[in-house]
Coordinates of C-alpha atoms and ligand atoms in Angstrom, one line a residue:
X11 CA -19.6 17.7 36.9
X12 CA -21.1 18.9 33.5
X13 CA -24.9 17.7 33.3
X14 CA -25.7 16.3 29.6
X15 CA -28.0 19.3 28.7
X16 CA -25.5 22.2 29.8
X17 CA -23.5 22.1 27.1
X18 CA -23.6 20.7 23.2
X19 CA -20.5 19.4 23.3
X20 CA -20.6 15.0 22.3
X21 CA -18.0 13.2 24.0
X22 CA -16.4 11.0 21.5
X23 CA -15.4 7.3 23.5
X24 CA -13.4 5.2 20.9
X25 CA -14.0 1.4 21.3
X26 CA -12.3 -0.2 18.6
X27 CA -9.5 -1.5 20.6
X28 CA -12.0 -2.9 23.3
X29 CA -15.7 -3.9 21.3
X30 CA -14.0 -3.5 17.8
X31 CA -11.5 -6.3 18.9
X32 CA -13.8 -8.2 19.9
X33 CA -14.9 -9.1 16.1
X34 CA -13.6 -12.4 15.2
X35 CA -10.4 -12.2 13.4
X36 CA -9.7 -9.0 14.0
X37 CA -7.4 -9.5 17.3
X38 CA -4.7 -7.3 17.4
X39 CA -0.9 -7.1 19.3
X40 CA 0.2 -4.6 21.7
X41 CA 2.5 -3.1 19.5
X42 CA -0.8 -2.5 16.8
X43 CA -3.3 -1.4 19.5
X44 CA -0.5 1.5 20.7
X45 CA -0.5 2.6 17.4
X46 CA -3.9 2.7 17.0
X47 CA -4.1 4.2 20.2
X48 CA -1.9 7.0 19.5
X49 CA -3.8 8.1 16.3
X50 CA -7.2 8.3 18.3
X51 CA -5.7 10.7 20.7
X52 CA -4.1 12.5 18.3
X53 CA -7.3 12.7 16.5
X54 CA -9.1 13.9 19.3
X55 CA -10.6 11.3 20.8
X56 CA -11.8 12.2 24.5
X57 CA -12.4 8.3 25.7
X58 CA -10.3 5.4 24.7
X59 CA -11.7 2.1 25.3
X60 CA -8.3 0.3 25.3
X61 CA -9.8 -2.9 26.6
X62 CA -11.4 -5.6 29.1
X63 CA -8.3 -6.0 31.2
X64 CA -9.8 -9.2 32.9
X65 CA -10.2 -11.1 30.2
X66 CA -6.6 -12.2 29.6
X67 CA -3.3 -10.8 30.6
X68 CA -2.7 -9.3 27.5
X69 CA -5.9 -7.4 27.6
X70 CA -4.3 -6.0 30.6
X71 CA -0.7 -5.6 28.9
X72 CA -2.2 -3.3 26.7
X73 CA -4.9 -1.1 28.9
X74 CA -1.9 -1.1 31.2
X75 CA 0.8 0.1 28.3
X76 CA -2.0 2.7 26.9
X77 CA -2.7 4.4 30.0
X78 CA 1.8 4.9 30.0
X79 CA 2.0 6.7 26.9
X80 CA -1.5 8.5 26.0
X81 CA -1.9 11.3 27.9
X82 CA -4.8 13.8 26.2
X83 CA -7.1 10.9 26.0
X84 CA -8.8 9.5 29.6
X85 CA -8.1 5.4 29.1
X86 CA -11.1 3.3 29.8
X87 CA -11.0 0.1 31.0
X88 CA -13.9 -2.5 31.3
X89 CA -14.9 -4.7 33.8
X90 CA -17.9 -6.6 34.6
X91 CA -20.5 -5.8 37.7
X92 CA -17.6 -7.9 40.2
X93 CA -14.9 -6.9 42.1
X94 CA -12.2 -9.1 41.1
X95 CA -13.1 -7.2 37.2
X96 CA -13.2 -3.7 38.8
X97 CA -9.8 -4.0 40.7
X98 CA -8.2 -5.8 37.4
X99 CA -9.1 -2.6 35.7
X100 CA -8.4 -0.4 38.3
X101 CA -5.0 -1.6 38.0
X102 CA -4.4 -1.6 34.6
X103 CA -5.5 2.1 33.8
X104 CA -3.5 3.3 37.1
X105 CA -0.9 4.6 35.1
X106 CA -2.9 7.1 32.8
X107 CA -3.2 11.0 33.5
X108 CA -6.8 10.8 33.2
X109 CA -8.7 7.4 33.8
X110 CA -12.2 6.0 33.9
X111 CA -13.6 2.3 34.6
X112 CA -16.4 1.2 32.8
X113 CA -18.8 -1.6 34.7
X114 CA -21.8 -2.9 33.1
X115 CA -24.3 -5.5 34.2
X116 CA -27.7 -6.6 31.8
X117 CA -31.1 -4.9 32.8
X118 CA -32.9 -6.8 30.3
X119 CA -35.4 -9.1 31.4
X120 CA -33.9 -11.9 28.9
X121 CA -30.6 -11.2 30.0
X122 CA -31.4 -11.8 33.6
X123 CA -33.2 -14.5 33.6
X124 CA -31.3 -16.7 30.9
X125 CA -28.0 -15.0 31.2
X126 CA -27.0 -13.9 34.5
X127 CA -29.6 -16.0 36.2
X128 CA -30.4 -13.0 38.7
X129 CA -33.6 -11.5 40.3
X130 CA -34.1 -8.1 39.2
X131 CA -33.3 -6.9 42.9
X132 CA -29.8 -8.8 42.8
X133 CA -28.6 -7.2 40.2
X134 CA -29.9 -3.2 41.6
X135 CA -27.8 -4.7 44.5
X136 CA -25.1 -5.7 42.3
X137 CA -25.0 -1.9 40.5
X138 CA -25.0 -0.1 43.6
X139 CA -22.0 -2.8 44.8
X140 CA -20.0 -2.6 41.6
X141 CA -19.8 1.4 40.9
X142 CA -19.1 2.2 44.8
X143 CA -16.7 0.0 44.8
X144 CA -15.3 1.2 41.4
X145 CA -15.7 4.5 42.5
X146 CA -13.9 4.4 45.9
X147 CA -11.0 3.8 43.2
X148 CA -11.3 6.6 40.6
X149 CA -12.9 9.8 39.8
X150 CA -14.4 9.0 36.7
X151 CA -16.9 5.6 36.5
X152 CA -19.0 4.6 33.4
X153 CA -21.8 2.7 34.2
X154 CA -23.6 0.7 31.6
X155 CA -27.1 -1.2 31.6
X156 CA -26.2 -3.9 29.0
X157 CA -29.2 -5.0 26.5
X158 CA -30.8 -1.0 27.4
X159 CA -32.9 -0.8 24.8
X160 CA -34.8 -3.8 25.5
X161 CA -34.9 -3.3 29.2
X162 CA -38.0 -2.7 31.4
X163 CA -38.7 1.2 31.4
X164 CA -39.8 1.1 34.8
X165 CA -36.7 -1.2 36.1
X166 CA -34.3 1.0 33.9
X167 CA -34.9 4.0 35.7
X168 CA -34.2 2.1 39.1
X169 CA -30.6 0.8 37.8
X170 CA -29.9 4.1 36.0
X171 CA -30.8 6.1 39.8
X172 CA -28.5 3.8 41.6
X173 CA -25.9 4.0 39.5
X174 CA -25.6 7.9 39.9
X175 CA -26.5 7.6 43.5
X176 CA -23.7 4.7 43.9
X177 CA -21.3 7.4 41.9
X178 CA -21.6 6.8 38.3
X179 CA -21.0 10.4 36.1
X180 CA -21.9 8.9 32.8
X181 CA -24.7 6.8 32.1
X182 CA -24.6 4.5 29.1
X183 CA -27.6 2.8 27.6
X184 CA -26.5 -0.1 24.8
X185 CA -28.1 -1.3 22.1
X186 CA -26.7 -4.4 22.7
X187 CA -28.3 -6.7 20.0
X188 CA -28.3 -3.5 17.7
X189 CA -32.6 -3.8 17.7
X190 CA -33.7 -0.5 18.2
X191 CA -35.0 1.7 15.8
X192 CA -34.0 6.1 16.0
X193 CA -37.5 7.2 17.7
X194 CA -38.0 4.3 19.9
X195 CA -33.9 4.4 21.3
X196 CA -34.2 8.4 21.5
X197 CA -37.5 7.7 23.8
X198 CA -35.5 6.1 26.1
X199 CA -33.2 8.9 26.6
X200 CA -36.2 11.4 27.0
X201 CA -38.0 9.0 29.3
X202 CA -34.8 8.6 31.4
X203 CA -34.4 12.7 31.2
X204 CA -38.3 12.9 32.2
X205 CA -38.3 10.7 35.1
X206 CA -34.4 9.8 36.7
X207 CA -34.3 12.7 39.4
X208 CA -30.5 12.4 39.9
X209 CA -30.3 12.8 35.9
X210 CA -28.3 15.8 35.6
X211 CA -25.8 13.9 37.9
X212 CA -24.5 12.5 34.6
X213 CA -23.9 12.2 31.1
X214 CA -26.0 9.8 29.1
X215 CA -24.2 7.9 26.5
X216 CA -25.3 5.8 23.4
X217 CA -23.7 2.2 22.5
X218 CA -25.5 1.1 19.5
X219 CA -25.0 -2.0 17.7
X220 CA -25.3 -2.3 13.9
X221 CA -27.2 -5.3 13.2
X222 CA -30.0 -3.7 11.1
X223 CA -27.7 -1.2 10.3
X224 CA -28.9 1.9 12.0
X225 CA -26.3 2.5 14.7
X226 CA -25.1 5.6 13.6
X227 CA -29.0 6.9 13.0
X228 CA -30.0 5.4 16.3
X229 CA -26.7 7.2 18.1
X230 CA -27.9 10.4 16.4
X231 CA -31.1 9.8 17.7
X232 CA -30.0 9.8 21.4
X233 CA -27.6 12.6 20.5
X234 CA -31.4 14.4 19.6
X235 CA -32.7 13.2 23.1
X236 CA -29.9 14.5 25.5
X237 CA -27.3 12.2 24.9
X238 CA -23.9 13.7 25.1
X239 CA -21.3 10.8 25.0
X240 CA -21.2 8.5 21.6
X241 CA -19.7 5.0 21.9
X242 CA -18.2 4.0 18.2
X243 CA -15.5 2.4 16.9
X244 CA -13.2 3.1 13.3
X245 CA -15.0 1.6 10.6
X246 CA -17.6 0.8 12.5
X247 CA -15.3 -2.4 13.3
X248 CA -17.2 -4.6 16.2
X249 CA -18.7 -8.0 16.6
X250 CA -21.4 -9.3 14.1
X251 CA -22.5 -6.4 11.8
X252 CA -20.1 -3.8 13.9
X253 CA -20.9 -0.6 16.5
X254 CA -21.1 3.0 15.1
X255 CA -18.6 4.3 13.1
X256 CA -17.1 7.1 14.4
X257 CA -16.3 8.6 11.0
X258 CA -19.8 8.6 10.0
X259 CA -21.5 10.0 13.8
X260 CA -18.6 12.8 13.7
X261 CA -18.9 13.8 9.9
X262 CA -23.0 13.6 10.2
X263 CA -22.4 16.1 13.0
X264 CA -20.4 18.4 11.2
X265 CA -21.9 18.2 8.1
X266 CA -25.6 18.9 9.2
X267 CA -24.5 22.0 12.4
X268 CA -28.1 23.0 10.7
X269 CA -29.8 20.8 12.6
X270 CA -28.2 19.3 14.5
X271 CA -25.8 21.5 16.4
X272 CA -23.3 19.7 18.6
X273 CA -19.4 19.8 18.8
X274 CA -16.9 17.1 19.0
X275 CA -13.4 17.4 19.8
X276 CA -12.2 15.5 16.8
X277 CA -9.8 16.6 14.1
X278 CA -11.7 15.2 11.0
X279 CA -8.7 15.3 9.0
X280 CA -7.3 12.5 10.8
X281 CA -9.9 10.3 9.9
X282 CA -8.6 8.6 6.8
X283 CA -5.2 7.6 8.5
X284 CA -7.1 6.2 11.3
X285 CA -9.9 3.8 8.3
X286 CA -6.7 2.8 7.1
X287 CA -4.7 1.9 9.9
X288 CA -7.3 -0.2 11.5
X289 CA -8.1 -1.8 8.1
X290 CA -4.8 -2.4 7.6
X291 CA -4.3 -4.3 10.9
X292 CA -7.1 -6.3 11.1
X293 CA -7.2 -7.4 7.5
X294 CA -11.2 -5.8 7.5
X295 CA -10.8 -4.4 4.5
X296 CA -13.3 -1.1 4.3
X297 CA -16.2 -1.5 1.6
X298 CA -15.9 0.6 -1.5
X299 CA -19.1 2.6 -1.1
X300 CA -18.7 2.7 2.6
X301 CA -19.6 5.7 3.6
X302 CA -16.3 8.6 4.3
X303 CA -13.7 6.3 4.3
X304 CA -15.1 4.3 1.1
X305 CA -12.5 4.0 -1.3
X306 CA -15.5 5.7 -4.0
X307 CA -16.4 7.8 -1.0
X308 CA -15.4 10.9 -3.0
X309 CA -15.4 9.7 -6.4
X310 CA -17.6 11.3 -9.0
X311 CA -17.9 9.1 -11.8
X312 CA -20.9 10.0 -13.8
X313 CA -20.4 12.8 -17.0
X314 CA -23.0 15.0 -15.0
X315 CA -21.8 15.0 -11.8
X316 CA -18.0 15.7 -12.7
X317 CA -20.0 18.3 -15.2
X318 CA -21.7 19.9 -12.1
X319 CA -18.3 19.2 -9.7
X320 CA -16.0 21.4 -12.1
X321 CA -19.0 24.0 -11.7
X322 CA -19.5 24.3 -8.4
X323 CA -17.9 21.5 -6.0
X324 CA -20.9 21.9 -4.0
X325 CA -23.6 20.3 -6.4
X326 CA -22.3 17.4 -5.5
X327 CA -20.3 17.0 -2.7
X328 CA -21.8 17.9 1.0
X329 CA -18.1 17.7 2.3
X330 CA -14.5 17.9 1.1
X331 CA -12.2 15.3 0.7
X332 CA -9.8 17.2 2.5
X333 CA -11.7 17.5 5.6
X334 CA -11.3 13.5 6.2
X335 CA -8.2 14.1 5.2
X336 CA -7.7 12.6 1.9
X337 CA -5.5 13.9 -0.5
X338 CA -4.8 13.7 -4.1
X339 CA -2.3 10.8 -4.8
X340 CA 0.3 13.3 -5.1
X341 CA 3.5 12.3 -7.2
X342 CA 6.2 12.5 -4.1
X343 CA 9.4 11.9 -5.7
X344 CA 12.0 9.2 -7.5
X345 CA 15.0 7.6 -7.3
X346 CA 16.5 11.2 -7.1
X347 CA 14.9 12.6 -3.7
X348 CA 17.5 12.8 -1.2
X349 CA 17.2 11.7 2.8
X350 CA 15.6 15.2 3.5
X351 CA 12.9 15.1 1.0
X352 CA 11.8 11.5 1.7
X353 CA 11.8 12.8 6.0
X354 CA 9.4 15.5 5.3
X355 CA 7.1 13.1 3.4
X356 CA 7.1 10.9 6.4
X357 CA 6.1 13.6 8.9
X358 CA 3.7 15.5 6.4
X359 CA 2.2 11.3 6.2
X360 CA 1.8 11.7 9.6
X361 CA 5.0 9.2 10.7
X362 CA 7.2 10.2 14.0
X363 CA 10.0 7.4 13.2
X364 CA 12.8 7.4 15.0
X365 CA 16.6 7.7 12.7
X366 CA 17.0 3.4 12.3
X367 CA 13.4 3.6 11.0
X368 CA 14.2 6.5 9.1
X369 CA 16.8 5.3 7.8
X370 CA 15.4 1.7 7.1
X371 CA 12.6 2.8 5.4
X372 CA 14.6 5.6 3.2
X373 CA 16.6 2.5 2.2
X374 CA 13.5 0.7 1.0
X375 CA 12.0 3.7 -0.8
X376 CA 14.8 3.7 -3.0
X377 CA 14.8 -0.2 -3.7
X378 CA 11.1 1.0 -4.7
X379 CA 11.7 3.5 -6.2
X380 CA 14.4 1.3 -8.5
X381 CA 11.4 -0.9 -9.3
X382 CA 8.3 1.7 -9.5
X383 CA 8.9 5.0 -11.8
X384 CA 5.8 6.8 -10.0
X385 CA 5.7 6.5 -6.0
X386 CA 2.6 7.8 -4.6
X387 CA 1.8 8.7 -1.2
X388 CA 0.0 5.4 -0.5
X389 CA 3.7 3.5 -1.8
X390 CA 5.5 5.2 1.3
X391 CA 2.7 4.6 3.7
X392 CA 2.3 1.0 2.4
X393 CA 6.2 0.8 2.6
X394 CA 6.7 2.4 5.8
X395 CA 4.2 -0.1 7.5
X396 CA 5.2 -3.4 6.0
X397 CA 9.0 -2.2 8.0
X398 CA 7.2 -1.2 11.5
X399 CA 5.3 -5.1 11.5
X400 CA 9.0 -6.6 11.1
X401 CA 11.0 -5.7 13.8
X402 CA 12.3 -8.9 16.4
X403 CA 11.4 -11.6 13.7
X404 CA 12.3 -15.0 14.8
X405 CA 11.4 -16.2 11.0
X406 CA 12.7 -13.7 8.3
X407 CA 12.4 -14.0 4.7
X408 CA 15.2 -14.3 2.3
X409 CA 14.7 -15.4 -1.0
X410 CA 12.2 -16.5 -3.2
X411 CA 11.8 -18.2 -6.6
X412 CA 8.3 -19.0 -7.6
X413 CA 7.4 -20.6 -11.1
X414 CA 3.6 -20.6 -12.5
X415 CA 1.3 -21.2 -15.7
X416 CA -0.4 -23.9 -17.4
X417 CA 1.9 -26.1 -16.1
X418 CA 3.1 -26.9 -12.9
X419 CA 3.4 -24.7 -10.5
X420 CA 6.1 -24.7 -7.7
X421 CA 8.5 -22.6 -4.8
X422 CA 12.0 -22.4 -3.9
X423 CA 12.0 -20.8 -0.5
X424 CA 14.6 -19.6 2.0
X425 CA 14.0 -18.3 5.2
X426 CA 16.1 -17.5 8.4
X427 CA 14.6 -19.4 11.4
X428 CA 16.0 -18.2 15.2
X429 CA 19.2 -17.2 12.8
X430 CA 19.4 -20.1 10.8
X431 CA 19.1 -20.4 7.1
X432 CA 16.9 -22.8 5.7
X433 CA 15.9 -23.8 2.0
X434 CA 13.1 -26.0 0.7
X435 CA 11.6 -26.8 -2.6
X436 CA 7.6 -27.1 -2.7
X437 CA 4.8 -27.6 -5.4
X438 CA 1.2 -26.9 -4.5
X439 CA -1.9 -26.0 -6.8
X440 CA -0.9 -22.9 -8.4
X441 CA 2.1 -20.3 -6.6
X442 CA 0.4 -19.1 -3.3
X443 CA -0.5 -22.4 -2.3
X444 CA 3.6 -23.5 -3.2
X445 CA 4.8 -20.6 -1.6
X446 CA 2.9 -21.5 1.7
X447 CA 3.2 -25.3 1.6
X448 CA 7.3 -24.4 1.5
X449 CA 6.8 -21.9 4.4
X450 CA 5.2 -25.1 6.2
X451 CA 8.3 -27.3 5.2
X452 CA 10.4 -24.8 6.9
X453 CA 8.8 -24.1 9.7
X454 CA 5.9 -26.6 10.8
X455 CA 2.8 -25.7 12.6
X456 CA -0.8 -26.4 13.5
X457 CA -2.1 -22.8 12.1
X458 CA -4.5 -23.0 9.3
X459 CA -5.1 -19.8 6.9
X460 CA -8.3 -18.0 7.2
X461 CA -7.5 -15.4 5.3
X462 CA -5.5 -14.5 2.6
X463 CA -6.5 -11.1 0.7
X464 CA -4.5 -9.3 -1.8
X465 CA -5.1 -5.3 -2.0
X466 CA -3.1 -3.1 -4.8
X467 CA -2.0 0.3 -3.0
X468 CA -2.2 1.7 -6.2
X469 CA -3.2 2.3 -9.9
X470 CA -0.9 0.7 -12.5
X471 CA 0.9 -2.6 -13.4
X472 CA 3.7 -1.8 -11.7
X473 CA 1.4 -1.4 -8.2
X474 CA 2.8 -2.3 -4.3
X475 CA 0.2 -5.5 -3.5
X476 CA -1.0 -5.3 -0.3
X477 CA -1.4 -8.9 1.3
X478 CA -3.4 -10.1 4.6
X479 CA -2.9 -13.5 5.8
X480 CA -5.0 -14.6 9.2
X481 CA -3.8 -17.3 10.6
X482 CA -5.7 -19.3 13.3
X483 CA -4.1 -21.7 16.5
X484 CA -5.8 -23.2 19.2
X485 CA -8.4 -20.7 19.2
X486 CA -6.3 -17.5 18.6
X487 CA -6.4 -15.8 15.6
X488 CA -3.5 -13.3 13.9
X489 CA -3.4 -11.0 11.4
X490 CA 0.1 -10.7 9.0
X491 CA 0.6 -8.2 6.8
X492 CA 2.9 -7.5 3.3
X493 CA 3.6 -5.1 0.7
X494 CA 5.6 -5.4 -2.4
X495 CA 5.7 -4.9 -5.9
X496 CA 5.6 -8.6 -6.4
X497 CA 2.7 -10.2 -5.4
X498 CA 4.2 -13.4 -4.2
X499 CA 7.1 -11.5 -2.3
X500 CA 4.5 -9.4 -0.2
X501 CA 2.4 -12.8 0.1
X502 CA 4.9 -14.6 1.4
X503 CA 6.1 -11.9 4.0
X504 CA 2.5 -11.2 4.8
X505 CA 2.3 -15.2 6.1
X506 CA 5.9 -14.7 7.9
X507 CA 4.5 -11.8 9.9
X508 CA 1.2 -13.7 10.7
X509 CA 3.2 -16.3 12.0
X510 CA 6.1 -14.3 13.8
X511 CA 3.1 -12.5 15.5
X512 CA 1.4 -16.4 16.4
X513 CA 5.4 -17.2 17.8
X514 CA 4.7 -14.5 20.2
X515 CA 1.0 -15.0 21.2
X516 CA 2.3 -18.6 22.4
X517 CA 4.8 -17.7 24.1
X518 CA 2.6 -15.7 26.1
X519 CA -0.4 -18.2 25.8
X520 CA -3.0 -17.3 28.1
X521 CA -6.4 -19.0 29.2
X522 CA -9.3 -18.5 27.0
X523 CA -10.3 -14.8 26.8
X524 CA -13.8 -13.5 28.3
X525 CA -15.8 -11.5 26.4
X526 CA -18.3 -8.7 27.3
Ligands
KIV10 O1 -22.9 -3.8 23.6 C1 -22.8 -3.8 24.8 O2 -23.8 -3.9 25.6 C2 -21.5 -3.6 25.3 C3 -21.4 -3.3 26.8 C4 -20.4 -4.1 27.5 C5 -21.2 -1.8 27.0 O3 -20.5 -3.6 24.6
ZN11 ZN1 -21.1 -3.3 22.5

């Protein structure tokens, strides 16, 4: 086993699909976390966090499915300091080429007390229980000392000794509550380094929260102090303000080798396909000025700065577009492009469809393309998603008539339910609310709308929207998604989808989910 200080390689240990889904709202199907899945292996990723497979049985659907088809990546799955947790996850990564389990318990005098309602010495018991018991199973066990950075020094080292004694290789120390600040978080490392004597047993890894917003300069902090593993999700997606964004730890690394010089394994020029897919699936859309996947990221507005840019690139830009690999909106062809041309977009986009997708979504470019004189990269990504969210659709949308203005405003909606068609007139306070309230005639439920955002893929009048409906049930949330050239059209199918996708999450209704 590599020791943290023998090498300057960072391990890279995606969470989005475990602490990123864990954001409220931003739940996600198995069919959306295997696609997600696959672009973080493809991208490089050496950890995937696919999930918490006690918490529900579809947590464990989807560890269980991920460790089947990713096979670069080691799959991660987490469980609690207990052995019911442990074996769950033991079970659910079985499949995978390489696999890890990652047990936690809270070191934090706060969290033992109020929390956990344990005695420092019961939960050094529980440590030494949970990762021999964890590591009887697998190779590979994670062990993290939840609330880390607000834990007792003295008591820290204890758990942290155990652990690698009890067969832990990597060490993780969260910033659960996302309070520390860069020198005080990177002291903890040191101090662990200093005074652990099994240290070099493992890898010490940072978790960092972004409440004040410093996770990414707190994890580059440890990174400083001997950590080699960074916890982060895309987007810096997770629960209240988020974890680390992985596009910002990996591009800070590569962008300053000058001082700080560490590797990753990670393709950077995957990193914009893998903003946009998670954005697109959990409806979070990604802040303009966010930083590398910001839609102004790479913009240079200002007379003097395009004056410099057309100069020298370098007077203003520290990194290229291309590098996170955005492109130009690049013209890709119209109503003439043949079958060939429109494949070779898809695969230089990045798509492995098989021919029915192919096929489906060649048909659609060229309804587009009927519609839209320019189509732009973004049209045939836009297009090619909205077609991969419909497939097995017990509600379908077929026509739709909406009237709006000063006046009233109203819907004429048919959709095929289980087969059936079914039409219904409906008037509501201006056309989205129509078009919805007929959607309810149709097909009645309790789900109420908790979001509903509207997203043009591109410039122009003529523009695909791209619409988000979350829908909420008995606790569960979903996320829908559209795109058309009419607004309405891509609303309406964006609410379909949310609710073909809540159809589904009934029918495989589980008890309430635990969260870590
Ligand atoms: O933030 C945290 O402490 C966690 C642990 C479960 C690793 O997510
Ligand atoms: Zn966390």
């Amino acid at each position: 086993m590599s020791t943290q200080m023998d090498s300057n390689r960072v391990v890279i240990f995606d969470t989005t699909l475990r602490d990123g889904e864990q954001s409220p709202g931003a739940s996600m199907n198995l069919d959306e976390k295997l696609r997600i899945a696959l672009t973080l292996e493809e991208m490089g990723v050496d950890v995937i966090e696919a999930g918490f497979p006690i918490a529900s049985d579809g947590d464990f659907e989807s560890v269980n499915e991920i460790a089947k088809i990713v096979t670069n990546s080691t799959i991660c799955g987490l469980a609690r300091a207990a052995v019911g947790d442990i074996a769950r996850a033991v079970d659910a990564v079985a499949p995978a080429e390489r696999k890890r389990i990652h047990t936690f318990i809270a070191t934090s005098p706060l969290h033992m007390e109020f929390k956990l309602q344990m005695k420092p010495e019961q939960v050094l018991e529980a440590i030494t229980k949970s990762v021999s018991f964890a590591r009887d199973k697998v190779d590979d066990v994670e062990w993290s000392a939840e609330d880390g950075s607000r834990s007792d020094h003295d008591f820290l080292c204890k758990c942290v000794e155990a652990a690698i004694n009890a067969g832990a290789s990597t060490i993780n120390i969260p910033d659960t509550v996302g309070y520390g600040i860069p020198t005080e978080y990177a002291s903890i490392f040191e101090m662990l380094r200093n005074r652990v004597p099994n240290i070099d047993k493992a890898i010490l890894s940072t978790h960092c929260h972004n409440d004040l917003g410093l996770a990414v300069s707190n994890s580059l902090a440890a990174i400083g102090a001997g950590a080699r593993q960074v916890e982060c999700t895309i987007n810096g997606l997770g629960e209240r303000a988020g974890n680390c964004a992985l596009e910002e730890v990996v591009m800070s690394l590569q962008t300053r080798q000058d001082v700080m010089p560490y590797t990753t394994g990670i393709e950077t020029k995957h990193i914009t396909k893998a903003s946009r897919l998670v954005s697109t699936i959990t409806g979070f859309t990604v802040q303009p000025n966010k930083a590398i996947v910001g839609a102004n990221a790479f913009a240079h507005e200002s007379g003097i700065h395009q004056d410099g840019m057309l100069k020298n690139a370098q007077t203003y830009e520290i990194m290229t577009p291309e590098s996170v690999g955005l492109k130009k909106s690049t013209l890709v062809m119209g109503k003439h492009s043949g079958r060939h041309a429109f494949n070779e977009k898809l695969k230089e986009l990045g798509y492995g469809l098989g021919d029915n997708a192919v096929q489906d979504a060649f048909k659609r470019f060229k309804d587009l393309a009927d519609k839209k004189k320019d189509v732009f990269d973004e049209d045939i990504i836009a297009l090619v998603d909205d077609s991969v969210v419909r497939t097995n659709d017990r509600v379908r949308l077929v026509e739709l008539e909406v009237s709006c203005g000063t006046k009233e405003s109203g819907a004429n909606l048919t959709l095929e339910i289980d087969g059936e068609e079914k039409s219904c007139e409906s008037h509501g306070d201006g056309p989205v609310d129509s078009a919805f309230q007929a959607i309810k005639t149709l097909f009645p439920t309790e789900a109420t709308l908790q979001l509903y955002q509207v997203h043009a893929v591109t410039g122009g009048t003529d523009a695909q929207a791209e619409v988000t409906v979350r829908l909420a049930e008995d606790g569960k949330t979903v996320n829908g998604q559209g795109a058309d050239t009419d607004t309405m059209v891509a609303s309406v199918k964006a609410y379909i989808n949310a609710l073909n996708k809540l159809l589904v999450k009934r029918e495989k209704s589980a008890p309430a989910a635990i969260s870590a």
